[in-house]
């Protein structure tokens, strides 16, 4: 086999034969609502997995609770559908003890950002070799339509008939603040883009957070329509590409004198000052500014793509190195010597 | 064995010029301010005593505050040690000797002293201000109020400073060695070997040789002070105990538990993964395991209790021996994940070092009030096997037993230790490695149906355990989760009959866990002269219960004793044992949790005797309870 093209999977056994999307489908009936954005994501992921070139049995999907968290049942890999919010913690234990596995977490905005917020931020700061797919539909689906931590303020739902009072989380800002080494955003309906982001996430060594805007056609239909409708998307959506000036329609992104990012019409005079996207910038400052470029209510100027991808030591690698170093320093553990300790006496 | 600072001459160090009195046992309590180093002093005296070959039992008792206000009652920290020339079971009811480093330590501990006890005080600390701080109107050293005791007023601070006047240390640093002066004095009084402490101090202060030497000098000065001063007329000898043959070491419960976990990893061939969040009194297990990475032990200090157990469960899915260690409040947070582990049927060890509750309760004090939480503290029918060690050394066996059950039956197991076992210590006969049980993971390797499929919930007909198929095993890809599963296939199922079957099957699996029969100690049984009263306990009450039983029997009383190490399932013969006694007494450091289970399951009139003072029972107290029970049964039996 050739050198593994996904550095994060160097320790995972390679598949002996090519695989297809079909190999990743299970015999279980998929039970999302008809028209749910999850179907598109599932199909995109199943079609993408063969690209990794690793053994299917060395792939694990771990999820929490929520609509998105049913995902593992439909992937013909190893999988665990766990409890609400805890998937990052469970996956951390698995990934930290098994470097020969490719571990994926599937979660939603309620699961990851509300009940499981603590585990998410700590997984990100540790940089465990996990790929976290956060399906964000800005609503609680499985509990039938309450506002979520990403819902816009004033959201009218069953639990907020007069409008929600909470300010929403910006998942990417949160991830960047939590020292994430890889942060990206994509959209359920844009299969090509979704797969390109999955590819970049899989290549990343450490924790990758991929926010996927996902449509809940029952409780929050059309939440991302502005980014999907060809006409409106042209002016609302910003596709980030590393090394390329950031521009969309006749607009572009510029850094203002105070360091803030702004969108403005591109002219011959200002074209040279267009912000060039650098996903590998050591400082997260620009990525953070990009994560906050969109208008939270209207989603105008929403960047998608990889906002940040930087290298930092990976937790599970460090852990394995400590174990090896301990053996180097003290030799393999000797149980009899350990139990005896230093101060013993003998009774005849 | 040392008889003083061997080969070194201190200021006037004649050897054993004073009379020596022989004792069979002694209880010493060191008490001082939290910052006085009383735990260290107690640990050192314990090590000296262990290496001398006495049987021993210890009770550290310290405040939750790291440094409570100096000189106050809440700031008092103490360490009690009971050592003897015979097998003993408890740290002792009442100290024969109290070392009090200040007025607060005296005042806090005086009520526990029997008449005639020896009190050694640091007389320098009994200043007007210090006395006033703890509400002493008059100086107890001078007002005759301690007339019932044998009081030694030793200017420990002055003597330590004097001994260190050439050390070049600042007064403050020199003063801190006074605990070693006290240790030296007590080492002289009880003929403790001293070389171990000297080498301990050299190692501990390896980077600060001046401090090491100062401590050793103070230690020797204390020893020599005992030998020369007229205040201490005699020294005492407690000969080594006659324990079963073997090689021994002293061990605390948390250390024994840590070693038991490592041994379980070695005997099962499974890598240990500990996911834990620091909490008193369990943190020492995290500390200890993190020092043994060369055994392939992974330790993960999680962001919270939930992540600690979550990571352990994730690692268990991957084939590790997943362990999480905590105390009562942590178990509360872990409940949901324990329930998930019950549903996933994966091996997992949940170690609860119980402390006083509810809520934060008494973090540094002992209690055994988490039994019902361990038994029932989850949503739905979520049975979990429970094991509970009875002594510090038994924590080693309990860890192996918990691992055996977890791996054999693919289930989370709760191990209930407590603060008293965790920090207390006793001699431990070091086992040979091949004496230890072997644990067989028996991972699934291939399809398990005739159709060549793999069903993750197809059970072993004997144990009802499901296969443990590790990621990376080709052909066994499967998904498991907390949603109810169809029997056999493990597919999601909301079928009513299937749920009923699965609930009953999970219960049957735990009920069917093989546990050793309950052993009853009833001396009259062979002669057909069974006792009328059975005392039954679990966990750390073993020491005081057994000591009380011995007392009662020594005074002619008849009482049977049994102690439960497996609390779920109970031993198969438990019901028959209970039914064969007229009266069953259940002492517990809670309000009757085991008694509730015994009454509920066996319909017997088990009588609770309870205490929740954050301290273990006293043997004398329990002996009175047993006598009272015997008395109600048979008025003729008098004490």
PDB file of C-alpha atoms in Angstrom, chain A residues 23-276:
ATOM      1  CA  UNK A  23     -20.017  -1.401   2.437  1.00  0.00           C
ATOM      2  CA  UNK A  24     -20.799   1.267   5.025  1.00  0.00           C
ATOM      3  CA  UNK A  25     -24.565   0.826   4.957  1.00  0.00           C
ATOM      4  CA  UNK A  26     -26.261  -1.318   7.577  1.00  0.00           C
ATOM      5  CA  UNK A  27     -29.394  -3.419   7.260  1.00  0.00           C
ATOM      6  CA  UNK A  28     -31.204  -1.127   9.676  1.00  0.00           C
ATOM      7  CA  UNK A  29     -34.116   0.962   8.474  1.00  0.00           C
ATOM      8  CA  UNK A  30     -33.200   4.625   8.638  1.00  0.00           C
ATOM      9  CA  UNK A  31     -35.734   6.337  10.854  1.00  0.00           C
ATOM     10  CA  UNK A  32     -35.318  10.056  10.415  1.00  0.00           C
ATOM     11  CA  UNK A  33     -38.288  12.131   9.302  1.00  0.00           C
ATOM     12  CA  UNK A  34     -38.745  12.178   5.537  1.00  0.00           C
ATOM     13  CA  UNK A  35     -36.925  15.194   4.182  1.00  0.00           C
ATOM     14  CA  UNK A  36     -34.501  15.479   7.124  1.00  0.00           C
ATOM     15  CA  UNK A  37     -31.089  16.895   6.320  1.00  0.00           C
ATOM     16  CA  UNK A  38     -29.514  13.941   8.122  1.00  0.00           C
ATOM     17  CA  UNK A  39     -30.153  11.691   5.117  1.00  0.00           C
ATOM     18  CA  UNK A  40     -27.918  13.796   2.917  1.00  0.00           C
ATOM     19  CA  UNK A  41     -25.179  13.837   5.517  1.00  0.00           C
ATOM     20  CA  UNK A  42     -25.398  10.071   6.015  1.00  0.00           C
ATOM     21  CA  UNK A  43     -25.155   9.445   2.285  1.00  0.00           C
ATOM     22  CA  UNK A  44     -22.236  11.845   1.985  1.00  0.00           C
ATOM     23  CA  UNK A  45     -20.361  10.216   4.858  1.00  0.00           C
ATOM     24  CA  UNK A  46     -21.005   6.690   3.600  1.00  0.00           C
ATOM     25  CA  UNK A  47     -19.740   7.694   0.201  1.00  0.00           C
ATOM     26  CA  UNK A  48     -16.709   9.397   1.683  1.00  0.00           C
ATOM     27  CA  UNK A  49     -15.515   6.660   4.067  1.00  0.00           C
ATOM     28  CA  UNK A  50     -14.000   4.390   1.386  1.00  0.00           C
ATOM     29  CA  UNK A  51     -11.627   7.227   0.547  1.00  0.00           C
ATOM     30  CA  UNK A  52      -9.912   6.784   3.894  1.00  0.00           C
ATOM     31  CA  UNK A  53      -8.600   3.421   2.735  1.00  0.00           C
ATOM     32  CA  UNK A  54      -8.683   1.959   6.224  1.00  0.00           C
ATOM     33  CA  UNK A  55     -10.296  -1.217   7.453  1.00  0.00           C
ATOM     34  CA  UNK A  56     -13.958  -0.746   8.145  1.00  0.00           C
ATOM     35  CA  UNK A  57     -13.640  -2.662  11.414  1.00  0.00           C
ATOM     36  CA  UNK A  58     -11.158  -0.099  12.654  1.00  0.00           C
ATOM     37  CA  UNK A  59     -13.663   2.699  12.317  1.00  0.00           C
ATOM     38  CA  UNK A  60     -15.907   3.677  15.221  1.00  0.00           C
ATOM     39  CA  UNK A  61     -18.792   6.119  15.324  1.00  0.00           C
ATOM     40  CA  UNK A  62     -19.801   7.360  18.761  1.00  0.00           C
ATOM     41  CA  UNK A  63     -22.832   9.551  19.345  1.00  0.00           C
ATOM     42  CA  UNK A  64     -24.820  11.085  22.173  1.00  0.00           C
ATOM     43  CA  UNK A  65     -28.569  11.599  22.151  1.00  0.00           C
ATOM     44  CA  UNK A  66     -30.689  13.447  19.652  1.00  0.00           C
ATOM     45  CA  UNK A  67     -31.815  12.921  16.074  1.00  0.00           C
ATOM     46  CA  UNK A  68     -28.294  13.102  14.718  1.00  0.00           C
ATOM     47  CA  UNK A  69     -27.078  10.643  17.317  1.00  0.00           C
ATOM     48  CA  UNK A  70     -28.925   7.781  15.625  1.00  0.00           C
ATOM     49  CA  UNK A  71     -26.224   8.027  12.986  1.00  0.00           C
ATOM     50  CA  UNK A  72     -24.034   5.117  14.234  1.00  0.00           C
ATOM     51  CA  UNK A  73     -26.872   2.615  13.746  1.00  0.00           C
ATOM     52  CA  UNK A  74     -26.688   3.276  10.042  1.00  0.00           C
ATOM     53  CA  UNK A  75     -22.933   2.978   9.637  1.00  0.00           C
ATOM     54  CA  UNK A  76     -21.638  -0.538   9.141  1.00  0.00           C
ATOM     55  CA  UNK A  77     -18.661   0.062  11.406  1.00  0.00           C
ATOM     56  CA  UNK A  78     -18.289  -0.337  15.133  1.00  0.00           C
ATOM     57  CA  UNK A  79     -20.501   2.142  16.906  1.00  0.00           C
ATOM     58  CA  UNK A  80     -21.957   3.358  20.147  1.00  0.00           C
ATOM     59  CA  UNK A  81     -25.101   5.381  20.685  1.00  0.00           C
ATOM     60  CA  UNK A  82     -24.402   6.660  24.176  1.00  0.00           C
ATOM     61  CA  UNK A  83     -26.062   9.180  26.457  1.00  0.00           C
ATOM     62  CA  UNK A  84     -26.868  12.833  26.125  1.00  0.00           C
ATOM     63  CA  UNK A  85     -23.826  15.029  25.680  1.00  0.00           C
ATOM     64  CA  UNK A  86     -21.195  12.486  26.664  1.00  0.00           C
ATOM     65  CA  UNK A  87     -19.998  11.209  23.309  1.00  0.00           C
ATOM     66  CA  UNK A  88     -16.808  13.331  23.290  1.00  0.00           C
ATOM     67  CA  UNK A  89     -15.815  11.935  26.702  1.00  0.00           C
ATOM     68  CA  UNK A  90     -16.525   8.338  25.701  1.00  0.00           C
ATOM     69  CA  UNK A  91     -14.745   8.769  22.396  1.00  0.00           C
ATOM     70  CA  UNK A  92     -11.790  10.333  24.197  1.00  0.00           C
ATOM     71  CA  UNK A  93     -11.330   7.189  26.288  1.00  0.00           C
ATOM     72  CA  UNK A  94     -11.581   5.027  23.207  1.00  0.00           C
ATOM     73  CA  UNK A  95      -9.255   7.091  21.032  1.00  0.00           C
ATOM     74  CA  UNK A  96      -6.738   7.602  23.824  1.00  0.00           C
ATOM     75  CA  UNK A  97      -6.455   3.868  24.388  1.00  0.00           C
ATOM     76  CA  UNK A  98      -6.693   2.656  20.785  1.00  0.00           C
ATOM     77  CA  UNK A  99      -4.497   4.519  18.318  1.00  0.00           C
ATOM     78  CA  UNK A 100      -5.338   1.941  15.672  1.00  0.00           C
ATOM     79  CA  UNK A 101      -8.903   3.239  15.382  1.00  0.00           C
ATOM     80  CA  UNK A 102     -10.448   6.074  13.415  1.00  0.00           C
ATOM     81  CA  UNK A 103     -12.931   7.542  15.872  1.00  0.00           C
ATOM     82  CA  UNK A 104     -15.797   9.814  14.815  1.00  0.00           C
ATOM     83  CA  UNK A 105     -18.265  11.621  17.013  1.00  0.00           C
ATOM     84  CA  UNK A 106     -21.692  12.538  15.687  1.00  0.00           C
ATOM     85  CA  UNK A 107     -23.560  15.120  17.708  1.00  0.00           C
ATOM     86  CA  UNK A 108     -26.044  17.946  17.447  1.00  0.00           C
ATOM     87  CA  UNK A 109     -26.358  21.499  18.702  1.00  0.00           C
ATOM     88  CA  UNK A 110     -28.253  20.437  21.826  1.00  0.00           C
ATOM     89  CA  UNK A 111     -26.089  17.411  22.535  1.00  0.00           C
ATOM     90  CA  UNK A 112     -22.723  19.092  21.970  1.00  0.00           C
ATOM     91  CA  UNK A 113     -23.362  22.641  23.070  1.00  0.00           C
ATOM     92  CA  UNK A 114     -25.956  22.378  25.795  1.00  0.00           C
ATOM     93  CA  UNK A 115     -25.759  19.281  27.972  1.00  0.00           C
ATOM     94  CA  UNK A 116     -22.376  18.224  26.614  1.00  0.00           C
ATOM     95  CA  UNK A 117     -20.715  21.623  26.312  1.00  0.00           C
ATOM     96  CA  UNK A 118     -18.111  20.815  28.914  1.00  0.00           C
ATOM     97  CA  UNK A 119     -16.956  17.621  27.225  1.00  0.00           C
ATOM     98  CA  UNK A 120     -16.813  19.304  23.841  1.00  0.00           C
ATOM     99  CA  UNK A 121     -14.524  22.127  24.926  1.00  0.00           C
ATOM    100  CA  UNK A 122     -12.221  19.793  26.836  1.00  0.00           C
ATOM    101  CA  UNK A 123     -11.942  17.361  23.934  1.00  0.00           C
ATOM    102  CA  UNK A 124     -10.981  20.304  21.732  1.00  0.00           C
ATOM    103  CA  UNK A 125      -8.343  21.642  24.103  1.00  0.00           C
ATOM    104  CA  UNK A 126      -6.816  18.190  24.607  1.00  0.00           C
ATOM    105  CA  UNK A 127      -6.614  17.596  20.868  1.00  0.00           C
ATOM    106  CA  UNK A 128      -7.505  13.914  20.994  1.00  0.00           C
ATOM    107  CA  UNK A 129      -7.565  12.236  17.596  1.00  0.00           C
ATOM    108  CA  UNK A 130     -11.326  12.589  17.101  1.00  0.00           C
ATOM    109  CA  UNK A 131     -13.438  13.882  14.256  1.00  0.00           C
ATOM    110  CA  UNK A 132     -16.518  15.590  15.631  1.00  0.00           C
ATOM    111  CA  UNK A 133     -19.429  16.161  13.263  1.00  0.00           C
ATOM    112  CA  UNK A 134     -21.767  18.684  14.844  1.00  0.00           C
ATOM    113  CA  UNK A 135     -25.128  18.734  13.067  1.00  0.00           C
ATOM    114  CA  UNK A 136     -26.492  22.194  13.775  1.00  0.00           C
ATOM    115  CA  UNK A 137     -30.166  22.736  12.990  1.00  0.00           C
ATOM    116  CA  UNK A 138     -30.683  25.419  15.632  1.00  0.00           C
ATOM    117  CA  UNK A 139     -33.569  23.541  17.221  1.00  0.00           C
ATOM    118  CA  UNK A 140     -34.334  20.550  19.438  1.00  0.00           C
ATOM    119  CA  UNK A 141     -35.813  17.930  17.142  1.00  0.00           C
ATOM    120  CA  UNK A 142     -36.066  14.722  19.144  1.00  0.00           C
ATOM    121  CA  UNK A 143     -37.866  16.434  22.026  1.00  0.00           C
ATOM    122  CA  UNK A 144     -40.146  18.035  19.459  1.00  0.00           C
ATOM    123  CA  UNK A 145     -39.242  21.592  18.935  1.00  0.00           C
ATOM    124  CA  UNK A 146     -37.756  23.569  21.794  1.00  0.00           C
ATOM    125  CA  UNK A 147     -35.120  26.255  21.121  1.00  0.00           C
ATOM    126  CA  UNK A 148     -31.498  25.158  21.232  1.00  0.00           C
ATOM    127  CA  UNK A 149     -28.284  26.917  22.307  1.00  0.00           C
ATOM    128  CA  UNK A 150     -27.778  27.984  18.706  1.00  0.00           C
ATOM    129  CA  UNK A 151     -31.307  29.292  18.158  1.00  0.00           C
ATOM    130  CA  UNK A 152     -31.525  32.976  17.404  1.00  0.00           C
ATOM    131  CA  UNK A 153     -32.722  35.166  20.284  1.00  0.00           C
ATOM    132  CA  UNK A 154     -36.474  35.671  20.324  1.00  0.00           C
ATOM    133  CA  UNK A 155     -37.147  32.246  18.813  1.00  0.00           C
ATOM    134  CA  UNK A 156     -40.781  31.243  19.231  1.00  0.00           C
ATOM    135  CA  UNK A 157     -40.954  27.577  20.203  1.00  0.00           C
ATOM    136  CA  UNK A 158     -43.089  25.341  22.390  1.00  0.00           C
ATOM    137  CA  UNK A 159     -41.010  26.227  25.430  1.00  0.00           C
ATOM    138  CA  UNK A 160     -40.667  29.891  24.486  1.00  0.00           C
ATOM    139  CA  UNK A 161     -44.079  31.079  23.298  1.00  0.00           C
ATOM    140  CA  UNK A 162     -43.040  34.706  23.872  1.00  0.00           C
ATOM    141  CA  UNK A 163     -39.634  34.213  22.315  1.00  0.00           C
ATOM    142  CA  UNK A 164     -36.383  32.802  23.683  1.00  0.00           C
ATOM    143  CA  UNK A 165     -34.288  35.055  25.919  1.00  0.00           C
ATOM    144  CA  UNK A 166     -30.881  33.412  25.555  1.00  0.00           C
ATOM    145  CA  UNK A 167     -28.146  34.720  23.360  1.00  0.00           C
ATOM    146  CA  UNK A 168     -27.034  31.885  21.076  1.00  0.00           C
ATOM    147  CA  UNK A 169     -23.641  30.210  20.982  1.00  0.00           C
ATOM    148  CA  UNK A 170     -21.553  30.593  17.908  1.00  0.00           C
ATOM    149  CA  UNK A 171     -20.198  27.030  17.709  1.00  0.00           C
ATOM    150  CA  UNK A 172     -17.088  27.928  15.749  1.00  0.00           C
ATOM    151  CA  UNK A 173     -16.207  30.864  18.009  1.00  0.00           C
ATOM    152  CA  UNK A 174     -16.685  28.558  20.967  1.00  0.00           C
ATOM    153  CA  UNK A 175     -14.446  25.889  19.453  1.00  0.00           C
ATOM    154  CA  UNK A 176     -11.737  28.416  18.622  1.00  0.00           C
ATOM    155  CA  UNK A 177     -11.939  29.789  22.138  1.00  0.00           C
ATOM    156  CA  UNK A 178     -11.508  26.263  23.405  1.00  0.00           C
ATOM    157  CA  UNK A 179      -8.155  26.003  21.610  1.00  0.00           C
ATOM    158  CA  UNK A 180      -9.458  23.816  18.800  1.00  0.00           C
ATOM    159  CA  UNK A 181      -6.790  22.945  16.231  1.00  0.00           C
ATOM    160  CA  UNK A 182      -9.265  22.263  13.430  1.00  0.00           C
ATOM    161  CA  UNK A 183     -12.520  24.121  12.880  1.00  0.00           C
ATOM    162  CA  UNK A 184     -14.668  23.953   9.775  1.00  0.00           C
ATOM    163  CA  UNK A 185     -18.212  24.533   8.620  1.00  0.00           C
ATOM    164  CA  UNK A 186     -20.236  23.012   5.823  1.00  0.00           C
ATOM    165  CA  UNK A 187     -23.841  22.476   4.720  1.00  0.00           C
ATOM    166  CA  UNK A 188     -25.870  19.256   4.524  1.00  0.00           C
ATOM    167  CA  UNK A 189     -27.122  19.831   0.999  1.00  0.00           C
ATOM    168  CA  UNK A 190     -23.753  20.651  -0.563  1.00  0.00           C
ATOM    169  CA  UNK A 191     -22.363  17.152  -0.857  1.00  0.00           C
ATOM    170  CA  UNK A 192     -19.186  18.116  -2.662  1.00  0.00           C
ATOM    171  CA  UNK A 193     -18.286  20.751  -0.119  1.00  0.00           C
ATOM    172  CA  UNK A 194     -19.276  18.524   2.780  1.00  0.00           C
ATOM    173  CA  UNK A 195     -16.976  15.792   1.546  1.00  0.00           C
ATOM    174  CA  UNK A 196     -14.115  18.219   0.976  1.00  0.00           C
ATOM    175  CA  UNK A 197     -14.424  19.336   4.588  1.00  0.00           C
ATOM    176  CA  UNK A 198     -14.607  15.729   5.809  1.00  0.00           C
ATOM    177  CA  UNK A 199     -11.445  15.037   3.843  1.00  0.00           C
ATOM    178  CA  UNK A 200      -9.637  17.943   5.472  1.00  0.00           C
ATOM    179  CA  UNK A 201     -10.888  16.850   8.897  1.00  0.00           C
ATOM    180  CA  UNK A 202      -9.722  13.282   8.322  1.00  0.00           C
ATOM    181  CA  UNK A 203      -6.302  14.527   7.294  1.00  0.00           C
ATOM    182  CA  UNK A 204      -5.995  16.545  10.476  1.00  0.00           C
ATOM    183  CA  UNK A 205      -4.047  15.111  13.378  1.00  0.00           C
ATOM    184  CA  UNK A 206      -6.005  15.799  16.526  1.00  0.00           C
ATOM    185  CA  UNK A 207      -9.550  16.892  17.228  1.00  0.00           C
ATOM    186  CA  UNK A 208     -11.438  18.239  14.242  1.00  0.00           C
ATOM    187  CA  UNK A 209     -14.722  20.049  14.728  1.00  0.00           C
ATOM    188  CA  UNK A 210     -16.969  20.178  11.684  1.00  0.00           C
ATOM    189  CA  UNK A 211     -20.145  22.162  12.036  1.00  0.00           C
ATOM    190  CA  UNK A 212     -22.712  20.984   9.512  1.00  0.00           C
ATOM    191  CA  UNK A 213     -25.698  23.244   8.935  1.00  0.00           C
ATOM    192  CA  UNK A 214     -28.524  20.762   8.788  1.00  0.00           C
ATOM    193  CA  UNK A 215     -32.143  21.358   7.986  1.00  0.00           C
ATOM    194  CA  UNK A 216     -34.861  20.168  10.368  1.00  0.00           C
ATOM    195  CA  UNK A 217     -37.815  20.271   8.023  1.00  0.00           C
ATOM    196  CA  UNK A 218     -40.280  19.585  10.833  1.00  0.00           C
ATOM    197  CA  UNK A 219     -39.381  22.103  13.536  1.00  0.00           C
ATOM    198  CA  UNK A 220     -37.086  24.656  11.912  1.00  0.00           C
ATOM    199  CA  UNK A 221     -37.574  24.275   8.186  1.00  0.00           C
ATOM    200  CA  UNK A 222     -35.584  26.540   5.972  1.00  0.00           C
ATOM    201  CA  UNK A 223     -33.267  27.765   8.718  1.00  0.00           C
ATOM    202  CA  UNK A 224     -30.379  27.823   6.266  1.00  0.00           C
ATOM    203  CA  UNK A 225     -32.357  28.456   3.104  1.00  0.00           C
ATOM    204  CA  UNK A 226     -30.559  31.715   2.481  1.00  0.00           C
ATOM    205  CA  UNK A 227     -27.343  29.721   2.132  1.00  0.00           C
ATOM    206  CA  UNK A 228     -28.906  27.088  -0.105  1.00  0.00           C
ATOM    207  CA  UNK A 229     -30.993  29.060  -2.567  1.00  0.00           C
ATOM    208  CA  UNK A 230     -28.695  29.791  -5.446  1.00  0.00           C
ATOM    209  CA  UNK A 231     -29.772  33.386  -5.781  1.00  0.00           C
ATOM    210  CA  UNK A 232     -29.472  34.365  -2.133  1.00  0.00           C
ATOM    211  CA  UNK A 233     -26.416  32.179  -1.478  1.00  0.00           C
ATOM    212  CA  UNK A 234     -24.389  34.085  -3.947  1.00  0.00           C
ATOM    213  CA  UNK A 235     -24.365  37.107  -1.661  1.00  0.00           C
ATOM    214  CA  UNK A 236     -24.749  35.333   1.679  1.00  0.00           C
ATOM    215  CA  UNK A 237     -22.269  32.477   1.457  1.00  0.00           C
ATOM    216  CA  UNK A 238     -18.504  32.845   1.605  1.00  0.00           C
ATOM    217  CA  UNK A 239     -16.447  29.861   0.509  1.00  0.00           C
ATOM    218  CA  UNK A 240     -13.083  29.835   2.245  1.00  0.00           C
ATOM    219  CA  UNK A 241     -10.097  28.366   0.505  1.00  0.00           C
ATOM    220  CA  UNK A 242      -6.684  28.307   2.048  1.00  0.00           C
ATOM    221  CA  UNK A 243      -4.279  30.668   0.293  1.00  0.00           C
ATOM    222  CA  UNK A 244      -7.019  32.369  -1.704  1.00  0.00           C
ATOM    223  CA  UNK A 245      -8.376  35.894  -1.332  1.00  0.00           C
ATOM    224  CA  UNK A 246     -11.760  35.755   0.337  1.00  0.00           C
ATOM    225  CA  UNK A 247     -14.382  36.955  -2.095  1.00  0.00           C
ATOM    226  CA  UNK A 248     -17.977  36.224  -3.042  1.00  0.00           C
ATOM    227  CA  UNK A 249     -20.192  37.726  -5.732  1.00  0.00           C
ATOM    228  CA  UNK A 250     -18.730  41.198  -6.225  1.00  0.00           C
ATOM    229  CA  UNK A 251     -17.767  41.381  -2.560  1.00  0.00           C
ATOM    230  CA  UNK A 252     -14.668  40.585  -0.566  1.00  0.00           C
ATOM    231  CA  UNK A 253     -13.447  40.434   3.020  1.00  0.00           C
ATOM    232  CA  UNK A 254     -11.087  43.125   4.257  1.00  0.00           C
ATOM    233  CA  UNK A 255      -9.344  43.829   7.517  1.00  0.00           C
ATOM    234  CA  UNK A 256     -10.306  47.238   8.829  1.00  0.00           C
ATOM    235  CA  UNK A 257      -7.929  49.602  10.604  1.00  0.00           C
ATOM    236  CA  UNK A 258      -9.122  48.346  13.991  1.00  0.00           C
ATOM    237  CA  UNK A 259      -8.440  44.720  12.981  1.00  0.00           C
ATOM    238  CA  UNK A 260     -12.108  43.880  12.491  1.00  0.00           C
ATOM    239  CA  UNK A 261     -13.116  42.056   9.345  1.00  0.00           C
ATOM    240  CA  UNK A 262     -15.575  43.743   7.036  1.00  0.00           C
ATOM    241  CA  UNK A 263     -17.227  42.890   3.748  1.00  0.00           C
ATOM    242  CA  UNK A 264     -17.102  45.393   0.944  1.00  0.00           C
ATOM    243  CA  UNK A 265     -17.376  45.614  -2.799  1.00  0.00           C
ATOM    244  CA  UNK A 266     -14.144  44.652  -4.495  1.00  0.00           C
ATOM    245  CA  UNK A 267     -12.724  47.412  -6.675  1.00  0.00           C
ATOM    246  CA  UNK A 268      -9.518  47.807  -8.601  1.00  0.00           C
ATOM    247  CA  UNK A 269      -8.361  50.098  -5.818  1.00  0.00           C
ATOM    248  CA  UNK A 270      -8.931  47.722  -2.913  1.00  0.00           C
ATOM    249  CA  UNK A 271      -8.408  44.359  -4.571  1.00  0.00           C
ATOM    250  CA  UNK A 272      -4.841  44.122  -3.357  1.00  0.00           C
ATOM    251  CA  UNK A 273      -6.018  44.517   0.231  1.00  0.00           C
ATOM    252  CA  UNK A 274      -8.376  41.519   0.079  1.00  0.00           C
ATOM    253  CA  UNK A 275      -7.877  39.201   3.021  1.00  0.00           C
ATOM    254  CA  UNK A 276      -6.086  36.041   1.947  1.00  0.00           C
TER     255      UNK A 276
END
